[in-house]
Coordinates of N, CA and C and ligand atoms in Angstrom, one line a residue:
M1 N 0.8 -1.2 0.0 CA 0.0 0.0 0.0 C 0.9 1.3 0.0
S2 N 0.5 2.2 -0.8 CA 1.3 3.5 -0.8 C 1.0 4.3 0.4
V3 N 1.8 5.3 0.7 CA 1.6 6.2 1.8 C 0.2 6.8 1.8
I4 N -0.2 7.3 0.6 CA -1.5 8.0 0.6 C -2.6 7.0 0.8
E5 N -2.5 5.8 0.4 CA -3.5 4.8 0.6 C -3.6 4.4 2.1
K6 N -2.5 4.4 2.8 CA -2.5 4.1 4.2 C -3.2 5.3 4.9
L7 N -2.9 6.5 4.5 CA -3.5 7.7 5.1 C -5.0 7.7 4.9
Q8 N -5.4 7.3 3.7 CA -6.8 7.3 3.4 C -7.5 6.3 4.3
E9 N -6.9 5.2 4.5 CA -7.4 4.1 5.3 C -7.6 4.6 6.8
R10 N -6.5 5.2 7.3 CA -6.6 5.5 8.7 C -7.5 6.7 9.0
S11 N -7.7 7.6 8.0 CA -8.5 8.8 8.2 C -9.9 8.6 7.7
N12 N -10.2 7.4 7.1 CA -11.5 7.2 6.6 C -11.8 8.2 5.4
T13 N -10.7 8.5 4.7 CA -10.7 9.5 3.6 C -11.4 10.8 4.0
T14 N -10.9 11.4 5.1 CA -11.3 12.7 5.4 C -10.0 13.5 5.8
C15 N -10.1 14.8 5.7 CA -9.0 15.7 6.1 C -8.8 15.4 7.6
E16 N -7.5 15.1 7.9 CA -7.2 14.8 9.3 C -7.2 16.0 10.2
L17 N -7.3 17.2 9.6 CA -7.3 18.4 10.5 C -8.8 18.9 10.6
C18 N -9.6 18.9 9.5 CA -10.9 19.6 9.6 C -12.0 18.7 9.2
T19 N -11.7 17.4 8.8 CA -12.7 16.4 8.4 C -13.4 16.6 7.1
S20 N -13.0 17.6 6.4 CA -13.6 17.9 5.0 C -13.2 16.7 4.1
K21 N -14.0 16.4 3.1 CA -13.7 15.3 2.2 C -13.4 15.9 0.8
T22 N -13.1 17.2 0.7 CA -12.9 17.8 -0.5 C -11.4 17.9 -0.9
N23 N -11.1 17.5 -2.1 CA -9.7 17.8 -2.6 C -8.6 17.3 -1.6
L24 N -8.6 16.0 -1.3 CA -7.7 15.5 -0.3 C -6.3 15.2 -0.9
K25 N -5.3 15.6 -0.1 CA -3.9 15.3 -0.6 C -3.1 14.9 0.6
Q26 N -2.0 14.2 0.2 CA -1.0 13.8 1.2 C -0.2 15.0 1.5
Y27 N 0.1 15.3 2.8 CA 1.0 16.4 3.2 C 2.1 15.7 4.1
T28 N 3.3 15.8 3.6 CA 4.4 15.3 4.4 C 5.0 16.5 5.2
I29 N 5.2 16.3 6.5 CA 5.6 17.4 7.3 C 7.0 17.9 7.0
P30 N 7.2 19.1 6.6 CA 8.6 19.6 6.4 C 9.3 19.7 7.7
P31 N 10.6 19.5 7.8 CA 11.5 19.3 6.8 C 11.9 17.8 6.6
S32 N 10.9 16.9 6.6 CA 11.1 15.5 6.5 C 11.9 15.1 5.2
L33 N 12.8 14.2 5.3 CA 13.6 13.9 4.1 C 12.9 12.9 3.2
N34 N 12.2 12.0 3.9 CA 11.4 11.0 3.1 C 10.0 10.9 3.6
E35 N 9.1 10.4 2.8 CA 7.7 10.4 3.2 C 7.3 9.0 3.8
S36 N 6.6 9.0 4.9 CA 6.1 7.8 5.4 C 4.8 8.1 6.0
V37 N 4.1 7.1 6.4 CA 2.8 7.3 7.0 C 2.9 8.0 8.3
D38 N 4.1 7.9 9.0 CA 4.3 8.5 10.3 C 4.5 10.0 10.3
N39 N 5.1 10.5 9.1 CA 5.3 11.9 9.1 C 4.4 12.6 8.1
S40 N 3.3 12.0 7.7 CA 2.4 12.5 6.8 C 1.0 12.5 7.3
L41 N 0.2 13.3 6.7 CA -1.3 13.3 7.0 C -2.1 13.6 5.8
L42 N -3.3 13.3 5.8 CA -4.2 13.6 4.7 C -4.9 15.0 5.0
V43 N -4.8 15.9 4.1 CA -5.4 17.2 4.3 C -6.2 17.6 3.1
C44 N -7.2 18.5 3.4 CA -8.0 19.0 2.3 C -7.4 20.2 1.6
G45 N -7.9 20.6 0.5 CA -7.3 21.7 -0.3 C -7.3 23.0 0.5
S46 N -8.4 23.2 1.3 CA -8.5 24.5 2.1 C -7.4 24.5 3.2
C47 N -7.3 23.4 3.9 CA -6.2 23.4 4.9 C -4.8 23.5 4.3
L48 N -4.6 22.8 3.2 CA -3.3 22.8 2.5 C -2.9 24.2 2.0
D49 N -3.9 24.9 1.4 CA -3.6 26.3 0.9 C -3.1 27.2 2.1
Q50 N -3.8 27.0 3.2 CA -3.4 27.9 4.3 C -2.1 27.5 5.0
I51 N -1.9 26.2 5.0 CA -0.6 25.6 5.6 C 0.5 26.2 4.8
E52 N 0.4 26.1 3.4 CA 1.5 26.5 2.6 C 1.5 28.0 2.3
G53 N 0.6 28.8 2.9 CA 0.6 30.2 2.7 C 0.1 30.7 1.4
N54 N -0.6 29.8 0.7 CA -1.2 30.3 -0.6 C -2.6 30.9 -0.4
A55 N -3.1 30.8 0.8 CA -4.4 31.5 1.1 C -4.2 32.1 2.4
E56 N -5.0 33.2 2.7 CA -5.0 33.9 3.9 C -5.4 32.9 5.0
M57 N -4.9 33.1 6.2 CA -5.3 32.2 7.3 C -6.7 32.7 7.7
D58 N -7.6 31.7 7.8 CA -9.0 31.9 8.3 C -9.1 31.3 9.7
A59 N -9.0 32.2 10.7 CA -8.9 31.7 12.1 C -10.1 30.8 12.4
N60 N -11.3 31.1 11.9 CA -12.5 30.3 12.2 C -12.4 28.9 11.6
H61 N -11.8 28.8 10.4 CA -11.6 27.5 9.9 C -10.9 26.5 10.8
W62 N -9.9 27.1 11.5 CA -9.0 26.3 12.4 C -9.6 26.0 13.7
R63 N -10.8 26.4 14.0 CA -11.5 25.9 15.2 C -11.5 24.3 15.2
C64 N -11.4 23.8 14.0 CA -11.4 22.3 13.9 C -10.3 21.7 14.7
L65 N -9.2 22.5 15.0 CA -8.1 21.9 15.7 C -8.4 21.5 17.1
N66 N -9.5 22.1 17.6 CA -10.0 21.8 18.9 C -10.2 20.3 19.1
D67 N -10.6 19.7 17.9 CA -10.8 18.2 17.9 C -9.5 17.5 17.5
S68 N -9.0 18.0 16.3 CA -7.9 17.2 15.7 C -6.6 17.2 16.5
M69 N -6.4 18.2 17.4 CA -5.2 18.2 18.2 C -5.1 17.0 19.1
W70 N -6.3 16.3 19.3 CA -6.3 15.1 20.1 C -6.1 13.8 19.3
S71 N -5.8 14.0 18.0 CA -5.6 12.8 17.2 C -4.5 11.9 17.8
E72 N -4.7 10.6 17.6 CA -3.7 9.6 18.1 C -2.4 9.6 17.2
F73 N -2.5 10.3 16.0 CA -1.4 10.2 15.1 C -0.5 11.5 15.3
V74 N 0.8 11.2 15.5 CA 1.7 12.3 15.8 C 1.8 13.3 14.7
A75 N 1.8 12.9 13.5 CA 1.8 13.8 12.4 C 0.7 14.9 12.5
V76 N -0.5 14.4 12.8 CA -1.6 15.3 13.0 C -1.4 16.2 14.2
Q77 N -0.9 15.7 15.2 CA -0.6 16.5 16.4 C 0.3 17.6 16.1
I78 N 1.4 17.3 15.3 CA 2.4 18.2 15.0 C 1.8 19.4 14.1
M79 N 1.0 19.0 13.2 CA 0.5 20.1 12.3 C -0.6 20.9 13.1
A80 N -1.3 20.3 14.0 CA -2.2 21.1 14.8 C -1.4 22.0 15.6
W81 N -0.3 21.6 16.2 CA 0.5 22.5 17.0 C 1.0 23.6 16.2
R82 N 1.5 23.3 15.0 CA 2.1 24.4 14.2 C 1.0 25.4 13.8
M83 N -0.2 25.0 13.5 CA -1.2 25.9 13.0 C -1.7 26.7 14.2
L84 N -1.8 26.1 15.4 CA -2.2 26.8 16.6 C -1.1 27.9 16.9
Q85 N 0.1 27.6 16.7 CA 1.2 28.5 17.0 C 1.0 29.7 16.0
R86 N 0.7 29.5 14.8 CA 0.6 30.6 13.8 C -0.6 31.5 14.2
L87 N -1.6 30.9 14.9 CA -2.8 31.7 15.2 C -2.8 32.2 16.6
R88 N -1.7 32.0 17.4 CA -1.8 32.1 18.8 C -2.2 33.5 19.3
N89 N -2.0 34.5 18.4 CA -2.4 35.9 18.8 C -3.9 36.1 18.8
E90 N -4.7 35.0 18.3 CA -6.1 35.1 18.4 C -6.6 34.8 19.8
G91 N -5.8 34.3 20.7 CA -6.2 34.0 22.1 C -6.5 32.6 22.3
W92 N -7.7 32.1 21.7 CA -8.1 30.7 22.0 C -7.1 29.7 21.6
P93 N -6.3 29.9 20.5 CA -5.3 28.9 20.1 C -4.3 28.7 21.3
K94 N -4.0 29.7 22.0 CA -3.0 29.6 23.0 C -3.6 28.8 24.2
D95 N -4.9 28.9 24.4 CA -5.5 28.0 25.5 C -5.4 26.5 25.1
L96 N -5.6 26.3 23.7 CA -5.5 24.9 23.3 C -4.1 24.4 23.4
L97 N -3.1 25.3 23.0 CA -1.7 24.9 23.1 C -1.3 24.5 24.5
D98 N -1.9 25.2 25.5 CA -1.6 25.0 26.9 C -2.1 23.6 27.3
M99 N -3.1 23.1 26.6 CA -3.7 21.8 27.0 C -3.0 20.7 26.2
M100 N -2.2 21.0 25.2 CA -1.7 20.0 24.3 C -0.4 19.4 24.9
Y101 N -0.3 18.1 24.6 CA 1.0 17.5 25.0 C 1.7 16.8 23.9
L102 N 2.9 17.1 23.6 CA 3.7 16.4 22.6 C 4.9 15.9 23.3
D103 N 5.3 14.7 22.9 CA 6.6 14.2 23.6 C 7.8 14.9 23.0
D104 N 8.9 14.7 23.6 CA 10.1 15.6 23.2 C 10.4 15.5 21.7
E105 N 10.4 14.3 21.2 CA 10.7 14.1 19.8 C 9.8 14.8 18.9
A106 N 8.5 14.7 19.2 CA 7.5 15.3 18.4 C 7.6 16.8 18.5
L107 N 7.8 17.3 19.7 CA 8.0 18.8 19.9 C 9.2 19.3 19.1
A108 N 10.3 18.6 19.1 CA 11.4 19.0 18.3 C 11.1 19.2 16.9
L109 N 10.4 18.2 16.3 CA 10.0 18.2 14.9 C 9.0 19.4 14.7
A110 N 8.0 19.5 15.6 CA 7.0 20.6 15.5 C 7.7 21.9 15.4
R111 N 8.7 22.1 16.2 CA 9.4 23.4 16.2 C 10.3 23.7 15.1
A112 N 10.6 22.7 14.3 CA 11.7 22.8 13.3 C 11.4 23.9 12.2
T113 N 10.2 24.2 12.0 CA 9.9 25.3 11.0 C 9.7 26.6 11.6
G114 N 9.9 26.8 12.9 CA 9.9 28.1 13.5 C 8.5 28.8 13.6
E115 N 7.5 28.0 13.5 CA 6.1 28.6 13.6 C 5.9 29.3 14.9
H116 N 6.6 28.8 15.9 CA 6.4 29.3 17.3 C 7.1 30.6 17.5
E117 N 8.0 31.0 16.6 CA 8.8 32.2 16.8 C 8.1 33.4 16.2
D118 N 8.3 34.5 16.9 CA 7.7 35.8 16.3 C 8.6 36.2 15.2
E119 N 8.0 36.8 14.2 CA 8.7 37.2 13.0 C 10.0 37.9 13.4
A120 N 9.9 38.8 14.4 CA 11.0 39.7 14.7 C 12.2 38.9 15.3
N121 N 11.8 37.7 15.9 CA 12.9 36.9 16.5 C 13.5 35.9 15.6
K122 N 12.9 35.7 14.4 CA 13.4 34.7 13.5 C 14.8 35.1 13.0
I123 N 15.7 34.2 12.9 CA 17.0 34.5 12.5 C 17.0 34.5 11.0
I124 N 17.3 35.7 10.4 CA 17.3 35.9 9.0 C 18.7 36.3 8.6
H125 N 19.3 35.6 7.6 CA 20.6 36.0 7.1 C 20.4 36.9 5.9
R126 N 21.1 38.0 5.9 CA 21.1 38.9 4.8 C 22.5 39.3 4.3
D127 N 22.6 39.5 3.0 CA 23.9 39.8 2.4 C 24.1 41.3 2.6
I128 N 25.2 41.8 2.0 CA 25.6 43.2 2.2 C 24.5 44.2 1.7
N129 N 23.7 43.7 0.7 CA 22.6 44.6 0.2 C 21.2 44.3 0.9
G130 N 21.3 43.5 1.9 CA 20.0 43.2 2.6 C 19.2 42.1 2.0
V131 N 19.8 41.4 1.0 CA 19.0 40.4 0.3 C 19.1 39.1 1.2
I132 N 17.9 38.5 1.4 CA 17.9 37.3 2.3 C 18.6 36.1 1.7
L133 N 19.4 35.5 2.5 CA 20.2 34.3 2.1 C 19.6 33.1 2.6
E134 N 19.6 32.1 1.7 CA 19.0 30.8 2.1 C 20.1 29.7 1.9
A135 N 19.9 28.6 2.6 CA 20.9 27.5 2.5 C 20.9 27.0 1.0
G136 N 22.0 26.8 0.5 CA 22.2 26.3 -0.9 C 22.4 27.5 -1.9
D137 N 22.3 28.7 -1.4 CA 22.6 29.9 -2.3 C 24.0 30.0 -2.6
S138 N 24.3 30.7 -3.7 CA 25.7 31.0 -4.0 C 26.0 32.5 -3.7
V139 N 27.2 32.8 -3.2 CA 27.5 34.2 -2.9 C 28.9 34.4 -3.4
V140 N 29.2 35.7 -3.5 CA 30.6 36.1 -3.8 C 31.1 37.0 -2.7
L141 N 32.4 36.9 -2.4 CA 33.0 37.7 -1.3 C 33.2 39.1 -1.8
V142 N 32.9 40.1 -1.0 CA 33.0 41.5 -1.5 C 34.3 42.1 -0.9
K143 N 35.0 41.4 -0.1 CA 36.3 41.9 0.3 C 37.2 40.7 0.7
D144 N 38.5 40.9 0.7 CA 39.5 39.9 1.1 C 39.2 39.5 2.6
L145 N 39.1 38.2 2.9 CA 38.8 37.8 4.2 C 39.9 36.9 4.8
K146 N 40.4 37.2 5.9 CA 41.4 36.3 6.6 C 40.6 35.2 7.2
V147 N 41.1 34.0 6.9 CA 40.4 32.8 7.5 C 40.9 32.5 8.9
K148 N 40.1 32.5 9.8 CA 40.4 32.3 11.2 C 41.2 31.0 11.4
G149 N 42.3 31.0 12.1 CA 43.0 29.8 12.4 C 43.8 29.3 11.3
S150 N 44.1 30.1 10.3 CA 44.9 29.6 9.2 C 45.6 30.9 8.5
S151 N 46.5 30.6 7.7 CA 47.2 31.8 7.0 C 46.4 32.1 5.7
M152 N 45.4 31.4 5.5 CA 44.7 31.6 4.2 C 43.9 32.9 4.1
V153 N 43.9 33.5 3.0 CA 43.1 34.7 2.7 C 42.1 34.3 1.6
A154 N 40.8 34.5 1.9 CA 39.8 34.2 0.8 C 39.7 35.6 0.1
K155 N 40.0 35.5 -1.2 CA 40.1 36.8 -2.0 C 38.7 37.4 -2.3
Q156 N 38.7 38.7 -2.4 CA 37.5 39.4 -2.9 C 37.1 38.8 -4.2
G157 N 35.9 38.6 -4.5 CA 35.4 38.1 -5.8 C 35.3 36.6 -5.8
T158 N 35.8 35.9 -4.8 CA 35.7 34.4 -4.7 C 34.2 34.0 -4.6
A159 N 33.9 33.1 -5.5 CA 32.5 32.6 -5.5 C 32.4 31.4 -4.5
V160 N 31.4 31.5 -3.7 CA 31.1 30.4 -2.7 C 29.8 29.8 -3.0
R161 N 29.8 28.5 -3.4 CA 28.5 27.9 -3.7 C 27.9 27.1 -2.6
N162 N 26.6 26.9 -2.6 CA 26.0 26.0 -1.7 C 26.3 26.3 -0.2
I163 N 26.0 27.6 0.2 CA 26.3 28.0 1.5 C 25.4 27.3 2.6
R164 N 25.8 27.2 3.8 CA 25.0 26.8 4.9 C 24.8 28.0 5.8
L165 N 23.7 27.9 6.6 CA 23.4 29.1 7.5 C 23.7 28.6 8.9
D166 N 24.2 29.6 9.7 CA 24.4 29.3 11.1 C 23.0 29.6 11.8
H167 N 22.4 28.6 12.3 CA 21.0 28.8 12.8 C 20.9 29.6 14.1
E168 N 22.1 29.7 14.7 CA 22.1 30.5 16.0 C 22.4 31.9 15.8
N169 N 23.1 32.2 14.6 CA 23.6 33.6 14.5 C 23.4 34.1 13.0
A170 N 22.6 35.2 12.9 CA 22.3 35.7 11.6 C 23.5 36.3 10.9
E171 N 24.6 36.5 11.6 CA 25.7 37.1 10.9 C 26.7 36.1 10.3
Y172 N 26.4 34.8 10.5 CA 27.4 33.8 10.0 C 26.8 32.9 9.0
I173 N 27.5 32.6 8.0 CA 27.2 31.5 7.1 C 28.4 30.7 6.9
E174 N 28.3 29.5 6.3 CA 29.5 28.7 6.1 C 29.5 28.3 4.6
G175 N 30.7 28.1 4.1 CA 30.8 27.7 2.7 C 32.3 27.2 2.5
K176 N 32.4 26.6 1.3 CA 33.7 26.1 1.0 C 34.5 27.0 0.1
V177 N 35.8 27.3 0.6 CA 36.7 28.1 -0.2 C 38.0 27.3 -0.4
D178 N 38.4 27.1 -1.6 CA 39.6 26.2 -1.8 C 39.5 24.9 -1.1
G179 N 38.3 24.3 -1.2 CA 38.1 23.0 -0.6 C 38.0 23.0 0.9
Q180 N 38.1 24.2 1.5 CA 38.0 24.2 3.0 C 36.7 24.9 3.4
Q181 N 36.0 24.2 4.4 CA 34.8 24.8 4.9 C 35.1 25.9 5.9
I182 N 34.7 27.1 5.6 CA 35.0 28.3 6.5 C 33.7 29.0 6.9
V183 N 33.9 29.8 7.9 CA 32.8 30.6 8.4 C 33.0 32.0 7.8
I184 N 31.9 32.5 7.2 CA 32.0 33.8 6.5 C 30.9 34.7 7.2
I185 N 31.3 36.0 7.3 CA 30.4 37.0 7.9 C 29.5 37.5 6.8
T186 N 28.2 37.5 7.0 CA 27.2 37.8 6.0 C 27.4 39.2 5.3
K187 N 27.9 40.1 6.1 CA 28.0 41.5 5.6 C 29.1 41.6 4.6
Y188 N 29.9 40.6 4.4 CA 31.0 40.6 3.4 C 30.7 39.7 2.2
V189 N 29.4 39.4 2.0 CA 29.1 38.6 0.8 C 27.9 39.2 0.1
K190 N 27.9 38.9 -1.2 CA 26.8 39.3 -2.0 C 26.2 38.1 -2.7
K191 N 24.8 38.0 -2.7 CA 24.2 36.8 -3.3 C 24.3 36.9 -4.8
T192 N 24.5 35.8 -5.4 CA 24.6 35.8 -6.9 C 23.5 35.1 -7.5
Ligands
ZN201 ZN1 -9.0 20.4 6.0

């Protein structure tokens, strides 16, 4: 049986968040690397559009979480938690969150996409021009940089592909220069 067939079976072919039967799709919780029935759920088009930010959040629609947050399936609990976090300024979602229990592993996954963080506190990496940097981007150095702990100097104009972000600090990214993984300060790079 495929993942979606297993989801259809366990949910009785209804949206596992709001019980709608319209336009059902498999949703695998980001940032999962592979899809399985344990990290996926069946959602309707209306839920999916709001989850993915393609439609405005309709707080009333999500009253359904009042029930679905008690699902026995961890994937459903995690998505209920994430959507309640997005809506927490409405008041009632916060009360539901207070009642909710996720074990440590589920909570860590639930938090992975930062839904619980305020926009202002999210760590956002920006280049010298204020352009947002994402993992996998390519940048070019805008000045010569001494590499800490070595005699190497990374020259201005050096292209660095496939950068990684320091998730603790918005000022740092990492990338390979001359085959060596180095830490680079974001204000000295330009996204290409
Ligand atoms: Zn739904």
